[in-house]
PDB file of C-alpha atoms in Angstrom:
ATOM      1  CA  MET U   1     101.100 -27.038 -70.590  1.00 57.00           C
ATOM      2  CA  SER U   2     104.245 -25.371 -69.227  1.00 59.00           C
ATOM      3  CA  LEU U   3     107.632 -27.016 -69.351  1.00 62.00           C
ATOM      4  CA  ALA U   4     109.060 -24.880 -66.547  1.00 61.00           C
ATOM      5  CA  PRO U   5     109.293 -26.561 -63.151  1.00 64.00           C
ATOM      6  CA  ASP U   6     106.852 -25.408 -60.547  1.00 66.00           C
ATOM      7  CA  GLU U   7     108.244 -22.513 -58.591  1.00 68.00           C
ATOM      8  CA  PRO U   8     107.943 -22.768 -54.827  1.00 72.00           C
ATOM      9  CA  THR U   9     105.258 -20.547 -53.408  1.00 70.00           C
ATOM     10  CA  PRO U  10     106.448 -17.842 -51.017  1.00 70.00           C
ATOM     11  CA  PRO U  11     105.582 -18.347 -47.363  1.00 66.00           C
ATOM     12  CA  PRO U  12     102.458 -16.549 -46.206  1.00 65.00           C
ATOM     13  CA  ALA U  13     103.049 -13.026 -45.006  1.00 67.00           C
ATOM     14  CA  GLY U  14     103.159 -12.812 -41.240  1.00 62.00           C
ATOM     15  CA  PRO U  15     102.431  -9.812 -39.104  1.00 68.00           C
ATOM     16  CA  PRO U  16     104.457  -6.742 -40.044  1.00 68.00           C
ATOM     17  CA  SER U  17     107.652  -6.080 -38.156  1.00 74.00           C
ATOM     18  CA  ARG U  18     107.243  -3.817 -35.132  1.00 82.00           C
ATOM     19  CA  LEU U  19     110.859  -2.684 -35.252  1.00 84.00           C
ATOM     20  CA  PRO U  20     110.308   0.424 -37.432  1.00 82.00           C
ATOM     21  CA  ASP U  21     107.369   1.489 -35.273  1.00 84.00           C
ATOM     22  CA  LEU U  22     109.357   1.055 -32.077  1.00 89.00           C
ATOM     23  CA  GLY U  23     112.276   2.970 -33.587  1.00 90.00           C
ATOM     24  CA  LEU U  24     110.051   5.895 -34.515  1.00 90.00           C
ATOM     25  CA  ARG U  25     108.458   5.904 -31.058  1.00 91.00           C
ATOM     26  CA  ALA U  26     111.888   5.890 -29.402  1.00 93.00           C
ATOM     27  CA  ALA U  27     113.063   8.711 -31.669  1.00 94.00           C
ATOM     28  CA  GLY U  28     109.936  10.707 -30.830  1.00 93.00           C
ATOM     29  CA  GLY U  29     110.555  10.151 -27.125  1.00 94.00           C
ATOM     30  CA  LEU U  30     114.167  11.290 -27.458  1.00 96.00           C
ATOM     31  CA  VAL U  31     113.102  14.403 -29.358  1.00 96.00           C
ATOM     32  CA  SER U  32     110.555  15.122 -26.595  1.00 95.00           C
ATOM     33  CA  VAL U  33     113.215  14.889 -23.884  1.00 96.00           C
ATOM     34  CA  VAL U  34     115.670  17.108 -25.767  1.00 97.00           C
ATOM     35  CA  ALA U  35     112.930  19.607 -26.599  1.00 96.00           C
ATOM     36  CA  GLY U  36     111.956  19.755 -22.904  1.00 96.00           C
ATOM     37  CA  VAL U  37     115.526  20.760 -22.037  1.00 96.00           C
ATOM     38  CA  VAL U  38     115.826  23.262 -24.900  1.00 96.00           C
ATOM     39  CA  THR U  39     112.532  24.994 -24.163  1.00 96.00           C
ATOM     40  CA  GLY U  40     113.395  25.117 -20.468  1.00 94.00           C
ATOM     41  CA  LEU U  41     116.682  26.862 -21.282  1.00 94.00           C
ATOM     42  CA  VAL U  42     114.920  29.332 -23.579  1.00 95.00           C
ATOM     43  CA  GLU U  43     112.321  30.067 -20.904  1.00 93.00           C
ATOM     44  CA  LEU U  44     115.053  30.662 -18.310  1.00 92.00           C
ATOM     45  CA  MET U  45     116.775  33.112 -20.646  1.00 91.00           C
ATOM     46  CA  LEU U  46     113.507  34.944 -21.290  1.00 91.00           C
ATOM     47  CA  ALA U  47     112.668  35.165 -17.576  1.00 89.00           C
ATOM     48  CA  THR U  48     114.954  38.179 -17.159  1.00 86.00           C
ATOM     49  CA  VAL U  49     113.820  40.142 -20.227  1.00 86.00           C
ATOM     50  CA  ARG U  50     113.039  43.731 -19.340  1.00 87.00           C
ATOM     51  CA  VAL U  51     111.376  46.564 -21.228  1.00 91.00           C
ATOM     52  CA  ALA U  52     112.021  50.048 -19.886  1.00 91.00           C
ATOM     53  CA  GLY U  53     113.499  48.501 -16.747  1.00 88.00           C
ATOM     54  CA  GLN U  54     110.425  46.396 -15.962  1.00 88.00           C
ATOM     55  CA  LEU U  55     110.231  42.619 -16.160  1.00 87.00           C
ATOM     56  CA  ILE U  56     107.810  41.368 -18.792  1.00 90.00           C
ATOM     57  CA  GLY U  57     106.169  37.973 -18.632  1.00 88.00           C
ATOM     58  CA  VAL U  58     107.059  36.677 -22.071  1.00 93.00           C
ATOM     59  CA  SER U  59     108.628  33.522 -20.616  1.00 93.00           C
ATOM     60  CA  VAL U  60     105.318  32.636 -18.955  1.00 94.00           C
ATOM     61  CA  LEU U  61     103.546  32.634 -22.313  1.00 95.00           C
ATOM     62  CA  VAL U  62     106.395  30.671 -23.902  1.00 95.00           C
ATOM     63  CA  ALA U  63     106.266  28.125 -21.059  1.00 95.00           C
ATOM     64  CA  ILE U  64     102.540  27.567 -21.462  1.00 96.00           C
ATOM     65  CA  GLY U  65     102.637  27.332 -25.250  1.00 96.00           C
ATOM     66  CA  ALA U  66     105.779  25.201 -25.431  1.00 96.00           C
ATOM     67  CA  ASN U  67     104.607  22.793 -22.742  1.00 96.00           C
ATOM     68  CA  ILE U  68     101.273  22.281 -24.488  1.00 96.00           C
ATOM     69  CA  VAL U  69     103.051  21.534 -27.764  1.00 96.00           C
ATOM     70  CA  LEU U  70     105.627  19.280 -26.085  1.00 95.00           C
ATOM     71  CA  SER U  71     102.947  17.283 -24.275  1.00 94.00           C
ATOM     72  CA  TRP U  72     100.943  16.848 -27.456  1.00 93.00           C
ATOM     73  CA  PHE U  73     104.031  15.886 -29.479  1.00 94.00           C
ATOM     74  CA  ALA U  74     105.177  13.340 -26.907  1.00 94.00           C
ATOM     75  CA  HIS U  75     101.743  11.744 -26.776  1.00 92.00           C
ATOM     76  CA  GLU U  76     101.378  11.607 -30.560  1.00 91.00           C
ATOM     77  CA  THR U  77     104.835  10.176 -31.228  1.00 92.00           C
ATOM     78  CA  VAL U  78     105.158   7.760 -28.318  1.00 91.00           C
ATOM     79  CA  GLY U  79     101.490   6.816 -28.220  1.00 86.00           C
ATOM     80  CA  ARG U  80     101.336   6.229 -24.481  1.00 87.00           C
ATOM     81  CA  ARG U  81      99.474   8.165 -21.830  1.00 85.00           C
ATOM     82  CA  TRP U  82     102.547   8.497 -19.596  1.00 89.00           C
ATOM     83  CA  SER U  83     104.529  10.138 -22.400  1.00 91.00           C
ATOM     84  CA  VAL U  84     103.859  13.621 -21.002  1.00 92.00           C
ATOM     85  CA  ALA U  85     106.569  12.778 -18.461  1.00 93.00           C
ATOM     86  CA  LEU U  86     109.225  12.656 -21.196  1.00 95.00           C
ATOM     87  CA  PRO U  87     109.452  16.433 -21.681  1.00 95.00           C
ATOM     88  CA  ALA U  88     108.155  17.284 -18.186  1.00 95.00           C
ATOM     89  CA  VAL U  89     110.823  15.534 -16.100  1.00 96.00           C
ATOM     90  CA  PRO U  90     113.849  17.235 -17.701  1.00 96.00           C
ATOM     91  CA  TRP U  91     111.981  20.551 -17.674  1.00 95.00           C
ATOM     92  CA  PHE U  92     111.291  20.227 -13.924  1.00 94.00           C
ATOM     93  CA  LEU U  93     114.872  19.164 -13.202  1.00 95.00           C
ATOM     94  CA  LEU U  94     116.197  22.132 -15.135  1.00 94.00           C
ATOM     95  CA  MET U  95     113.952  24.529 -13.219  1.00 92.00           C
ATOM     96  CA  ALA U  96     115.025  22.992  -9.907  1.00 91.00           C
ATOM     97  CA  VAL U  97     118.709  23.310 -10.792  1.00 91.00           C
ATOM     98  CA  ALA U  98     118.163  26.902 -11.926  1.00 89.00           C
ATOM     99  CA  ALA U  99     116.747  27.799  -8.503  1.00 86.00           C
ATOM    100  CA  ILE U 100     119.758  26.452  -6.556  1.00 87.00           C
ATOM    101  CA  ARG U 101     122.600  28.824  -5.720  1.00 85.00           C
ATOM    102  CA  THR U 102     126.066  27.580  -6.692  1.00 83.00           C
ATOM    103  CA  ASN U 103     129.142  27.745  -4.439  1.00 86.00           C
ATOM    104  CA  GLU U 104     130.172  30.903  -6.277  1.00 86.00           C
ATOM    105  CA  GLY U 105     126.824  32.520  -5.512  1.00 79.00           C
ATOM    106  CA  ASP U 106     125.403  32.283  -9.048  1.00 77.00           C
ATOM    107  CA  LEU U 107     121.667  31.869  -9.400  1.00 79.00           C
ATOM    108  CA  LEU U 108     119.735  31.498 -12.648  1.00 78.00           C
ATOM    109  CA  LEU U 109     116.282  31.997 -11.188  1.00 79.00           C
ATOM    110  CA  ALA U 110     116.110  34.350  -8.217  1.00 77.00           C
ATOM    111  CA  GLY U 111     113.274  34.335  -5.720  1.00 75.00           C
ATOM    112  CA  ASN U 112     112.608  38.032  -6.277  1.00 80.00           C
ATOM    113  CA  ASN U 113     111.947  37.484 -10.006  1.00 81.00           C
ATOM    114  CA  TRP U 114     108.160  37.239 -10.219  1.00 88.00           C
ATOM    115  CA  VAL U 115     108.334  36.169 -13.858  1.00 90.00           C
ATOM    116  CA  GLY U 116     110.466  33.141 -13.037  1.00 88.00           C
ATOM    117  CA  LEU U 117     108.188  32.046 -10.230  1.00 90.00           C
ATOM    118  CA  VAL U 118     105.052  32.447 -12.341  1.00 92.00           C
ATOM    119  CA  MET U 119     106.801  30.682 -15.228  1.00 93.00           C
ATOM    120  CA  ILE U 120     107.543  27.640 -13.052  1.00 92.00           C
ATOM    121  CA  MET U 121     103.990  27.580 -11.713  1.00 94.00           C
ATOM    122  CA  ALA U 122     102.386  28.014 -15.148  1.00 95.00           C
ATOM    123  CA  GLY U 123     104.681  25.458 -16.777  1.00 94.00           C
ATOM    124  CA  ALA U 124     104.053  22.893 -14.061  1.00 94.00           C
ATOM    125  CA  MET U 125     100.302  23.465 -14.220  1.00 96.00           C
ATOM    126  CA  THR U 126     100.377  23.110 -18.004  1.00 95.00           C
ATOM    127  CA  PHE U 127     102.148  19.754 -17.812  1.00 94.00           C
ATOM    128  CA  ALA U 128      99.733  18.641 -15.090  1.00 94.00           C
ATOM    129  CA  VAL U 129      96.640  19.602 -17.081  1.00 95.00           C
ATOM    130  CA  MET U 130      97.961  18.005 -20.268  1.00 93.00           C
ATOM    131  CA  GLY U 131      98.838  14.811 -18.378  1.00 91.00           C
ATOM    132  CA  PHE U 132      95.417  14.740 -16.738  1.00 92.00           C
ATOM    133  CA  ARG U 133      93.722  15.195 -20.113  1.00 89.00           C
ATOM    134  CA  GLN U 134      95.741  12.342 -21.607  1.00 85.00           C
ATOM    135  CA  ILE U 135      94.925  10.040 -18.703  1.00 83.00           C
ATOM    136  CA  LEU U 136      91.187  10.744 -18.990  1.00 85.00           C
ATOM    137  CA  ALA U 137      91.061  10.618 -22.785  1.00 75.00           C
ATOM    138  CA  VAL U 138      89.154   7.777 -24.362  1.00 72.00           C
ATOM    139  CA  PRO U 139      91.626   5.455 -26.097  1.00 70.00           C
ATOM    140  CA  ARG U 140      91.579   5.713 -29.865  1.00 68.00           C
ATOM    141  CA  THR U 141      90.630   2.649 -31.841  1.00 65.00           C
ATOM    142  CA  PRO U 142      93.103   1.799 -34.590  1.00 63.00           C
ATOM    143  CA  ARG U 143      91.900   2.471 -38.091  1.00 59.00           C
ATOM    144  CA  GLY U 144      92.035  -0.360 -40.468  1.00 50.00           C
TER     145      GLY U 144
END
């Protein structure tokens, strides 16, 4: 027989807090948006790369590869099917701004630059295909 008073029993454990999960999802979404801007800037810089005076299409390959990775990352971190829009929207806005001539006459992406035009088309198609795949994907069942 124990002489110590009975200790109160702890309350039953409730469902785990969703706050850390939501914080990680928000951080992943923010990283996706920033990465969409950064990769768009890198692609714009690579659109004018020339070898022996000829434009090469390295920015097209970078756009396709980066947009696939960005779409996958956004979907995995945010966990929603619409998450492909997080890197796609800033990327599209950046490309649209790059194609507009300023008052001073500056233009980041000229209409006579075939690499830039193909880069925009390939990047947009990549985001579209990745978004379509995520919409049609069968939802994963949580493991447990």
